[in-house]
């Protein structure tokens, strides 16, 4: 038995049913689960952390990432390219990676996310060069201590079959499905408080066959895991779908079993009204990645229309090669700004953006045990110190987190365990990890 007390919070942002914000609040967790929340004299606990001057929020949830790309940030040939050109630049570099690079990039990317308040992250790993495997990332994530939804991606249509990726990065579809089944059996934990969950995630409709999309959905339901892919990211994506499949992406997804409470799609920038209604009707989730959409010039996702239509929307930082930053408050801010840029200043509030980053993410990943600070939920929480220059002069500390940010977290707890302490990783040795990153980049950049 261990108890953790967070006390004297300037504001405790609960994201509970009433969206209570408790001034001067405290929170008590026992064995990683929230046991009590209150004001006034706090109870005793084995560990007591002062949140004086801090906003305390639920841990943020990241629903789309390609952690392996963390070693290919700001690559010159990819900096200004559109999506397909960008992929063609990076495929040959990724083809040089192996198990060590997959593990290292996972550690780097999850640490970056954790330092900015993320406590649950999904990942979409869709190529396995040089003997690498999804388990390389799962083991690395366990060391970091962030909840990890590892989705087993895949590409089976290479250049020789009219696809985009080089053949060397593609796999046979039978082998893909076998590995998916094996991963679900070995690693998927459906229980509350799970640190590892598995999902199946063919890279995109343009890199695998119709059959693999369909069979992945059938297998996922057999194994009780979720489905994830990229959908309707930009105009090229829609044109490709119409030309190759004769239907828009929403219809393609629906025909192959890719809608439902157990499915979430990344981007969805180009969903039309009918597709938004389809997603709402079926409970299909969306991972909105605003910085990536800006970075690649993909457009502005219709998030206001999705939210108003009761579509589940969450945030994703996307692969580091297409947004170069893994900061979820930055994404929340960008999501808010993009809706305002197109629809007006009242299109999304700072609080709504924060809700999408927490509750929204938990809903999209099918987790009822995280995303809010409520009795019975996991003690996944973040202390944001408002004592710095970014927020000096702010009148509303909760709105300031999004409007004035992005800032880094001071403390981050996952299931009551400290992952970030005083703004530093508590679970990862920073100097050796960062020097390993420099060596890895030199190696990948070399011949
Ligand atoms: Zn992506």
Coordinates of C-alpha atoms and ligand atoms in Angstrom, one line a residue:
X1 CA 0.0 0.0 0.0
X2 CA 1.3 3.4 -0.8
X3 CA -0.4 6.8 -0.7
X4 CA 0.3 10.0 -2.5
X5 CA -1.1 13.4 -1.6
X6 CA -1.1 16.4 -4.0
X7 CA -2.0 19.4 -1.9
X8 CA -2.5 23.2 -2.1
X9 CA -3.2 23.3 -5.8
X10 CA -4.0 26.8 -7.1
X11 CA -6.6 25.0 -9.1
X12 CA -7.4 21.3 -9.5
X13 CA -9.0 20.9 -12.9
X14 CA -11.0 17.7 -12.5
X15 CA -12.6 17.2 -16.0
X16 CA -15.3 15.3 -14.0
X17 CA -19.0 15.3 -15.1
X18 CA -19.5 18.8 -13.7
X19 CA -16.1 20.0 -15.0
X20 CA -15.3 21.2 -11.5
X21 CA -12.3 23.4 -11.0
X22 CA -11.3 23.3 -7.3
X23 CA -9.3 26.2 -5.9
X24 CA -6.9 25.2 -3.1
X25 CA -7.8 21.5 -3.7
X26 CA -6.0 18.3 -2.7
X27 CA -6.0 14.8 -4.2
X28 CA -5.2 11.6 -2.4
X29 CA -4.2 8.4 -4.4
X30 CA -3.8 5.0 -2.9
X31 CA -1.8 2.4 -4.9
X32 CA -2.1 4.5 -8.1
X33 CA -5.8 5.1 -7.9
X34 CA -7.6 8.3 -6.8
X35 CA -9.2 7.7 -3.5
X36 CA -10.4 11.2 -2.5
X37 CA -10.5 14.8 -3.7
X38 CA -11.3 17.7 -1.5
X39 CA -10.5 21.1 0.0
X40 CA -9.5 22.2 3.5
X41 CA -7.3 20.1 5.7
X42 CA -5.7 17.3 3.6
X43 CA -5.3 13.8 4.9
X44 CA -1.9 12.3 5.8
X45 CA -0.1 10.3 3.1
X46 CA 3.3 8.6 2.7
X47 CA 4.3 11.0 0.0
X48 CA 3.0 14.6 0.0
X49 CA 3.7 17.0 -2.9
X50 CA 2.9 20.7 -2.7
X51 CA 1.1 22.0 -5.8
X52 CA 1.3 25.6 -4.5
X53 CA 1.2 27.9 -7.5
X54 CA 0.3 25.1 -9.8
X55 CA -2.6 24.1 -11.9
X56 CA -3.2 20.4 -11.6
X57 CA -4.8 18.6 -14.5
X58 CA -5.4 15.1 -15.6
X59 CA -2.6 13.6 -17.6
X60 CA -2.8 14.5 -21.3
X61 CA -3.5 11.7 -23.8
X62 CA -1.8 11.5 -27.2
X63 CA -3.7 9.5 -29.8
X64 CA -1.4 9.6 -32.8
X65 CA 2.3 9.3 -33.1
X66 CA 5.1 7.5 -35.0
X67 CA 7.7 7.4 -32.3
X68 CA 10.4 5.9 -34.6
X69 CA 10.4 9.2 -36.5
X70 CA 11.8 11.0 -33.4
X71 CA 15.3 10.4 -34.9
X72 CA 14.3 12.2 -38.1
X73 CA 13.3 15.6 -37.0
X74 CA 13.9 18.6 -39.3
X75 CA 15.4 16.5 -42.0
X76 CA 16.4 18.9 -44.8
X77 CA 14.8 17.1 -47.8
X78 CA 11.5 16.7 -45.9
X79 CA 11.1 20.1 -44.3
X80 CA 9.0 21.7 -47.0
X81 CA 7.5 18.8 -48.9
X82 CA 3.9 17.8 -49.2
X83 CA 2.8 14.4 -47.6
X84 CA 3.7 12.0 -50.4
X85 CA 7.0 13.8 -51.4
X86 CA 7.9 13.9 -47.7
X87 CA 7.4 10.2 -47.3
X88 CA 9.5 9.4 -50.3
X89 CA 12.4 11.5 -48.8
X90 CA 12.2 9.7 -45.5
X91 CA 11.6 6.1 -46.4
X92 CA 15.2 5.4 -47.3
X93 CA 16.4 6.9 -44.0
X94 CA 14.0 4.8 -42.0
X95 CA 15.1 1.7 -43.9
X96 CA 18.4 2.0 -42.1
X97 CA 16.9 1.7 -38.6
X98 CA 17.0 -1.4 -36.5
X99 CA 15.8 -2.6 -33.0
X100 CA 18.2 -0.2 -31.2
X101 CA 16.9 2.8 -33.1
X102 CA 13.3 1.8 -32.6
X103 CA 13.9 1.5 -28.8
X104 CA 15.8 4.7 -28.6
X105 CA 13.4 6.8 -30.6
X106 CA 10.5 5.5 -28.4
X107 CA 12.4 6.5 -25.2
X108 CA 13.1 10.0 -26.7
X109 CA 9.6 10.6 -28.0
X110 CA 7.8 9.4 -24.9
X111 CA 10.2 11.5 -22.7
X112 CA 9.5 14.5 -24.7
X113 CA 5.8 13.9 -24.4
X114 CA 6.0 13.2 -20.7
X115 CA 7.9 16.4 -20.0
X116 CA 5.0 18.3 -21.5
X117 CA 2.4 16.5 -19.5
X118 CA 1.5 13.4 -21.4
X119 CA 0.7 10.3 -19.4
X120 CA -0.9 8.0 -22.1
X121 CA 0.4 7.7 -25.6
X122 CA -0.5 5.6 -28.6
X123 CA 2.1 4.8 -31.2
X124 CA 1.8 3.7 -34.8
X125 CA 4.8 1.8 -35.9
X126 CA 4.3 0.5 -39.5
X127 CA 7.7 -0.6 -40.7
X128 CA 10.1 -3.1 -39.2
X129 CA 13.5 -2.9 -41.0
X130 CA 16.6 -4.9 -40.0
X131 CA 14.9 -7.2 -37.5
X132 CA 13.1 -4.6 -35.5
X133 CA 9.7 -5.5 -33.9
X134 CA 6.9 -3.7 -32.1
X135 CA 8.1 -5.3 -28.8
X136 CA 11.2 -3.1 -29.1
X137 CA 9.0 -0.1 -28.6
X138 CA 6.9 -1.7 -25.9
X139 CA 9.9 -2.6 -23.7
X140 CA 11.2 1.0 -24.1
X141 CA 7.9 2.4 -23.1
X142 CA 7.7 0.3 -20.0
X143 CA 11.0 1.9 -18.9
X144 CA 9.7 5.4 -19.5
X145 CA 6.6 4.6 -17.5
X146 CA 3.9 6.2 -19.7
X147 CA 0.8 4.2 -20.6
X148 CA 1.4 2.9 -24.1
X149 CA -1.1 1.9 -26.8
X150 CA 1.2 0.3 -29.3
X151 CA -0.5 -0.2 -32.6
X152 CA 1.0 -2.7 -35.0
X153 CA 1.2 -0.9 -38.3
X154 CA 2.0 -2.5 -41.7
X155 CA 2.7 -1.7 -45.4
X156 CA 2.2 -4.4 -48.0
X157 CA 2.0 -2.6 -51.3
X158 CA 5.4 -1.4 -52.3
X159 CA 6.6 0.5 -55.3
X160 CA 6.6 -2.6 -57.6
X161 CA 2.9 -3.0 -57.0
X162 CA 2.1 0.7 -57.6
X163 CA 2.3 1.7 -53.9
X164 CA 4.3 4.5 -52.3
X165 CA 6.9 2.8 -50.0
X166 CA 10.0 1.0 -51.3
X167 CA 9.5 -2.8 -51.4
X168 CA 12.1 -3.3 -48.7
X169 CA 9.8 -1.7 -46.1
X170 CA 6.8 -3.8 -46.9
X171 CA 5.8 -7.2 -45.5
X172 CA 3.6 -10.1 -46.6
X173 CA 0.0 -9.9 -45.4
X174 CA -0.1 -13.3 -43.8
X175 CA 3.0 -12.5 -41.8
X176 CA 1.5 -9.2 -40.7
X177 CA -1.7 -10.8 -39.4
X178 CA 0.3 -13.6 -37.6
X179 CA 2.4 -11.0 -35.8
X180 CA -0.7 -8.9 -34.9
X181 CA -2.4 -12.0 -33.3
X182 CA 0.8 -12.9 -31.5
X183 CA 1.3 -9.3 -30.1
X184 CA -2.3 -9.2 -28.9
X185 CA -1.9 -12.5 -27.1
X186 CA 1.4 -11.5 -25.5
X187 CA 1.0 -7.8 -24.6
X188 CA -2.6 -6.6 -24.7
X189 CA -3.9 -5.8 -21.2
X190 CA -7.7 -4.9 -21.3
X191 CA -7.9 -4.2 -17.5
X192 CA -8.3 -0.8 -15.8
X193 CA -4.9 0.7 -15.1
X194 CA -3.3 -1.1 -18.1
X195 CA 0.2 0.1 -19.0
X196 CA 0.2 -1.7 -22.4
X197 CA -2.5 -2.1 -25.0
X198 CA -2.2 -3.3 -28.5
X199 CA -4.0 -2.1 -31.6
X200 CA -3.9 -3.1 -35.3
X201 CA -3.1 -0.4 -37.7
X202 CA -2.3 -0.9 -41.4
X203 CA -0.5 2.3 -42.3
X204 CA -3.1 3.8 -44.6
X205 CA -5.6 2.7 -47.3
X206 CA -2.9 3.5 -49.9
X207 CA -0.2 1.2 -48.5
X208 CA -2.1 -2.1 -47.9
X209 CA -4.7 -4.1 -49.8
X210 CA -8.4 -4.0 -49.2
X211 CA -8.2 -7.6 -47.9
X212 CA -5.7 -6.7 -45.2
X213 CA -7.9 -3.8 -44.1
X214 CA -10.8 -6.2 -43.8
X215 CA -8.9 -9.0 -42.2
X216 CA -7.3 -6.7 -39.7
X217 CA -10.7 -5.6 -38.6
X218 CA -12.0 -9.1 -38.2
X219 CA -8.9 -10.2 -36.2
X220 CA -9.1 -7.1 -34.0
X221 CA -12.6 -8.0 -33.0
X222 CA -11.6 -11.5 -32.3
X223 CA -8.8 -10.3 -30.0
X224 CA -10.7 -7.5 -28.4
X225 CA -8.1 -4.8 -29.6
X226 CA -8.7 -1.5 -31.3
X227 CA -8.1 -0.4 -34.9
X228 CA -6.2 2.7 -36.1
X229 CA -5.1 4.1 -39.4
X230 CA -4.6 7.4 -41.3
X231 CA -7.7 8.6 -43.1
X232 CA -8.8 11.5 -45.3
X233 CA -5.6 13.5 -44.5
X234 CA -5.5 15.8 -47.5
X235 CA -6.8 16.4 -51.0
X236 CA -4.4 13.9 -52.5
X237 CA -5.7 11.3 -50.1
X238 CA -9.3 11.9 -51.2
X239 CA -8.3 11.9 -54.9
X240 CA -6.5 8.6 -54.5
X241 CA -9.5 7.0 -52.7
X242 CA -11.9 8.1 -55.5
X243 CA -9.5 7.0 -58.2
X244 CA -8.5 3.6 -56.8
X245 CA -11.5 2.5 -54.8
X246 CA -14.3 4.6 -56.5
X247 CA -15.5 5.9 -53.1
X248 CA -14.6 8.5 -50.5
X249 CA -12.5 7.4 -47.5
X250 CA -15.5 7.2 -45.1
X251 CA -17.3 4.8 -47.3
X252 CA -14.2 2.7 -47.9
X253 CA -13.7 2.5 -44.1
X254 CA -17.3 1.5 -43.5
X255 CA -17.3 -1.2 -46.2
X256 CA -14.3 -2.9 -44.6
X257 CA -15.4 -2.8 -41.0
X258 CA -13.4 0.3 -40.1
X259 CA -16.0 2.2 -38.1
X260 CA -17.1 1.7 -34.6
X261 CA -16.4 2.4 -30.9
X262 CA -13.2 0.4 -31.3
X263 CA -11.8 2.4 -34.3
X264 CA -10.0 5.7 -34.4
X265 CA -8.6 7.4 -37.5
X266 CA -5.8 10.0 -37.6
X267 CA -6.3 13.4 -39.3
X268 CA -9.7 13.3 -41.0
X269 CA -9.0 16.8 -42.3
X270 CA -11.2 16.2 -45.3
X271 CA -14.2 14.4 -43.8
X272 CA -17.4 15.7 -45.4
X273 CA -20.8 16.1 -43.6
X274 CA -21.9 12.6 -44.5
X275 CA -18.7 11.1 -43.1
X276 CA -19.0 13.2 -40.0
X277 CA -22.5 11.8 -39.5
X278 CA -21.1 8.3 -40.1
X279 CA -18.4 8.7 -37.4
X280 CA -21.0 10.1 -34.9
X281 CA -23.5 7.3 -35.6
X282 CA -20.9 4.6 -35.2
X283 CA -18.8 6.1 -32.3
X284 CA -15.7 6.2 -34.5
X285 CA -12.9 8.4 -33.0
X286 CA -10.7 11.0 -34.6
X287 CA -7.1 11.8 -33.7
X288 CA -6.8 15.5 -34.7
X289 CA -3.2 16.5 -35.3
X290 CA -3.3 20.3 -35.9
X291 CA 0.5 21.0 -36.0
X292 CA 1.1 18.2 -38.5
X293 CA -1.8 19.4 -40.6
X294 CA -0.2 22.9 -40.7
X295 CA 3.3 21.6 -41.2
X296 CA 2.3 19.5 -44.2
X297 CA -0.2 22.0 -45.5
X298 CA -3.0 19.5 -45.3
X299 CA -5.8 21.9 -44.2
X300 CA -8.0 22.6 -41.2
X301 CA -9.9 19.6 -39.9
X302 CA -13.6 20.3 -39.3
X303 CA -13.3 19.8 -35.5
X304 CA -16.1 22.2 -34.6
X305 CA -18.5 20.4 -36.8
X306 CA -17.2 17.0 -35.5
X307 CA -17.7 18.1 -31.9
X308 CA -21.1 19.6 -32.5
X309 CA -22.1 16.4 -34.3
X310 CA -20.9 14.3 -31.3
X311 CA -17.9 12.8 -32.9
X312 CA -15.2 11.7 -30.4
X313 CA -12.2 14.0 -31.1
X314 CA -8.8 13.7 -29.4
X315 CA -5.4 15.2 -30.1
X316 CA -2.2 13.7 -31.6
X317 CA 1.2 15.1 -32.1
X318 CA 1.8 12.9 -35.1
X319 CA 5.2 11.6 -36.0
X320 CA 8.1 13.8 -35.2
X321 CA 9.1 14.0 -38.8
X322 CA 5.8 15.7 -39.7
X323 CA 5.4 18.0 -36.8
X324 CA 8.9 18.0 -35.2
X325 CA 7.4 18.6 -31.7
X326 CA 5.7 16.3 -29.2
X327 CA 3.9 18.8 -27.0
X328 CA 0.2 18.2 -26.4
X329 CA -0.5 21.6 -24.9
X330 CA 1.0 23.0 -28.1
X331 CA -1.4 20.8 -30.0
X332 CA -4.4 21.9 -27.9
X333 CA -3.4 25.6 -28.5
X334 CA -3.0 25.0 -32.2
X335 CA -6.4 23.1 -32.4
X336 CA -8.1 26.1 -30.7
X337 CA -6.3 28.6 -33.0
X338 CA -7.1 26.8 -36.2
X339 CA -10.8 26.6 -35.5
X340 CA -10.8 30.3 -34.6
X341 CA -8.8 31.2 -37.7
X342 CA -11.5 29.8 -39.9
X343 CA -14.7 30.2 -37.8
X344 CA -14.2 33.1 -35.5
X345 CA -12.8 33.8 -32.0
X346 CA -15.7 32.0 -30.2
X347 CA -15.2 28.7 -32.2
X348 CA -13.2 27.0 -29.4
X349 CA -12.4 28.0 -25.9
X350 CA -9.1 27.2 -24.1
X351 CA -11.0 24.9 -21.7
X352 CA -12.6 23.0 -24.5
X353 CA -9.1 22.5 -26.1
X354 CA -7.9 21.1 -22.7
X355 CA -10.9 18.8 -22.5
X356 CA -10.1 17.4 -25.9
X357 CA -6.5 16.8 -24.7
X358 CA -7.6 14.8 -21.7
X359 CA -11.1 13.4 -21.7
X360 CA -11.2 13.5 -25.5
X361 CA -8.1 11.3 -25.7
X362 CA -9.3 8.8 -23.1
X363 CA -12.6 8.4 -24.9
X364 CA -11.0 7.9 -28.3
X365 CA -8.6 5.2 -26.8
X366 CA -11.5 3.5 -25.1
X367 CA -10.2 4.2 -21.6
X368 CA -12.7 5.0 -18.8
X369 CA -9.9 4.8 -16.2
X370 CA -8.0 7.9 -17.3
X371 CA -8.6 11.4 -18.6
X372 CA -10.2 12.9 -15.5
X373 CA -9.4 13.4 -11.8
X374 CA -12.2 11.5 -10.2
X375 CA -12.4 9.0 -7.4
X376 CA -11.7 5.5 -8.8
X377 CA -9.7 6.7 -11.8
X378 CA -6.0 6.2 -12.2
X379 CA -3.8 8.8 -10.5
X380 CA -2.5 10.2 -13.9
X381 CA -1.9 13.8 -13.2
X382 CA 0.2 16.8 -14.1
X383 CA 1.4 19.8 -12.0
X384 CA 1.9 22.9 -14.1
X385 CA 3.8 25.7 -12.4
X386 CA 2.4 29.0 -13.2
X387 CA 5.2 30.9 -11.6
X388 CA 7.2 31.5 -14.8
X389 CA 7.4 34.3 -17.3
X390 CA 5.0 32.7 -19.8
X391 CA 2.1 33.0 -17.3
X392 CA 3.1 36.0 -15.3
X393 CA 0.3 38.4 -15.5
X394 CA -2.4 35.8 -16.3
X395 CA -5.8 36.3 -14.7
X396 CA -7.2 32.9 -15.3
X397 CA -4.8 30.1 -14.6
X398 CA -6.7 27.4 -16.4
X399 CA -7.2 29.3 -19.6
X400 CA -3.6 30.5 -19.3
X401 CA -2.3 27.0 -19.6
X402 CA -3.5 26.9 -23.2
X403 CA -3.6 30.6 -24.2
X404 CA -0.2 31.5 -22.8
X405 CA 1.6 28.1 -23.3
X406 CA 3.0 25.9 -24.2
X407 CA 5.0 25.3 -21.1
X408 CA 6.6 22.2 -19.6
X409 CA 5.2 20.2 -16.7
X410 CA 6.7 20.4 -13.3
X411 CA 5.6 17.0 -12.0
X412 CA 4.0 14.2 -13.9
X413 CA 2.5 11.1 -12.2
X414 CA 1.3 7.9 -14.0
X415 CA -0.7 5.7 -11.7
X416 CA 0.7 7.6 -8.8
X417 CA 4.3 7.0 -9.9
X418 CA 6.5 10.0 -10.7
X419 CA 7.7 10.1 -14.3
X420 CA 8.7 13.7 -14.2
X421 CA 10.1 15.5 -11.1
X422 CA 11.0 19.2 -11.0
X423 CA 10.8 19.3 -14.8
X424 CA 13.2 16.4 -15.3
X425 CA 12.7 12.8 -16.4
X426 CA 12.6 10.6 -13.3
X427 CA 12.7 7.4 -15.2
X428 CA 15.1 8.1 -18.0
X429 CA 18.8 9.0 -17.7
X430 CA 18.9 12.2 -19.8
X431 CA 22.6 12.7 -20.6
X432 CA 23.3 9.2 -21.9
X433 CA 19.9 9.0 -23.8
X434 CA 20.6 12.3 -25.5
X435 CA 24.1 11.4 -26.5
X436 CA 22.8 8.1 -27.9
X437 CA 20.4 10.2 -29.9
X438 CA 23.2 12.3 -31.4
X439 CA 25.2 9.1 -32.3
X440 CA 22.1 7.6 -33.9
X441 CA 21.5 10.7 -36.1
X442 CA 25.1 10.7 -37.2
X443 CA 24.7 7.0 -38.2
X444 CA 21.4 7.5 -40.0
X445 CA 22.8 10.6 -41.8
X446 CA 25.9 8.8 -42.9
X447 CA 26.2 6.3 -45.8
Ligands
LIG1 ZN1 0.6 9.8 -38.9

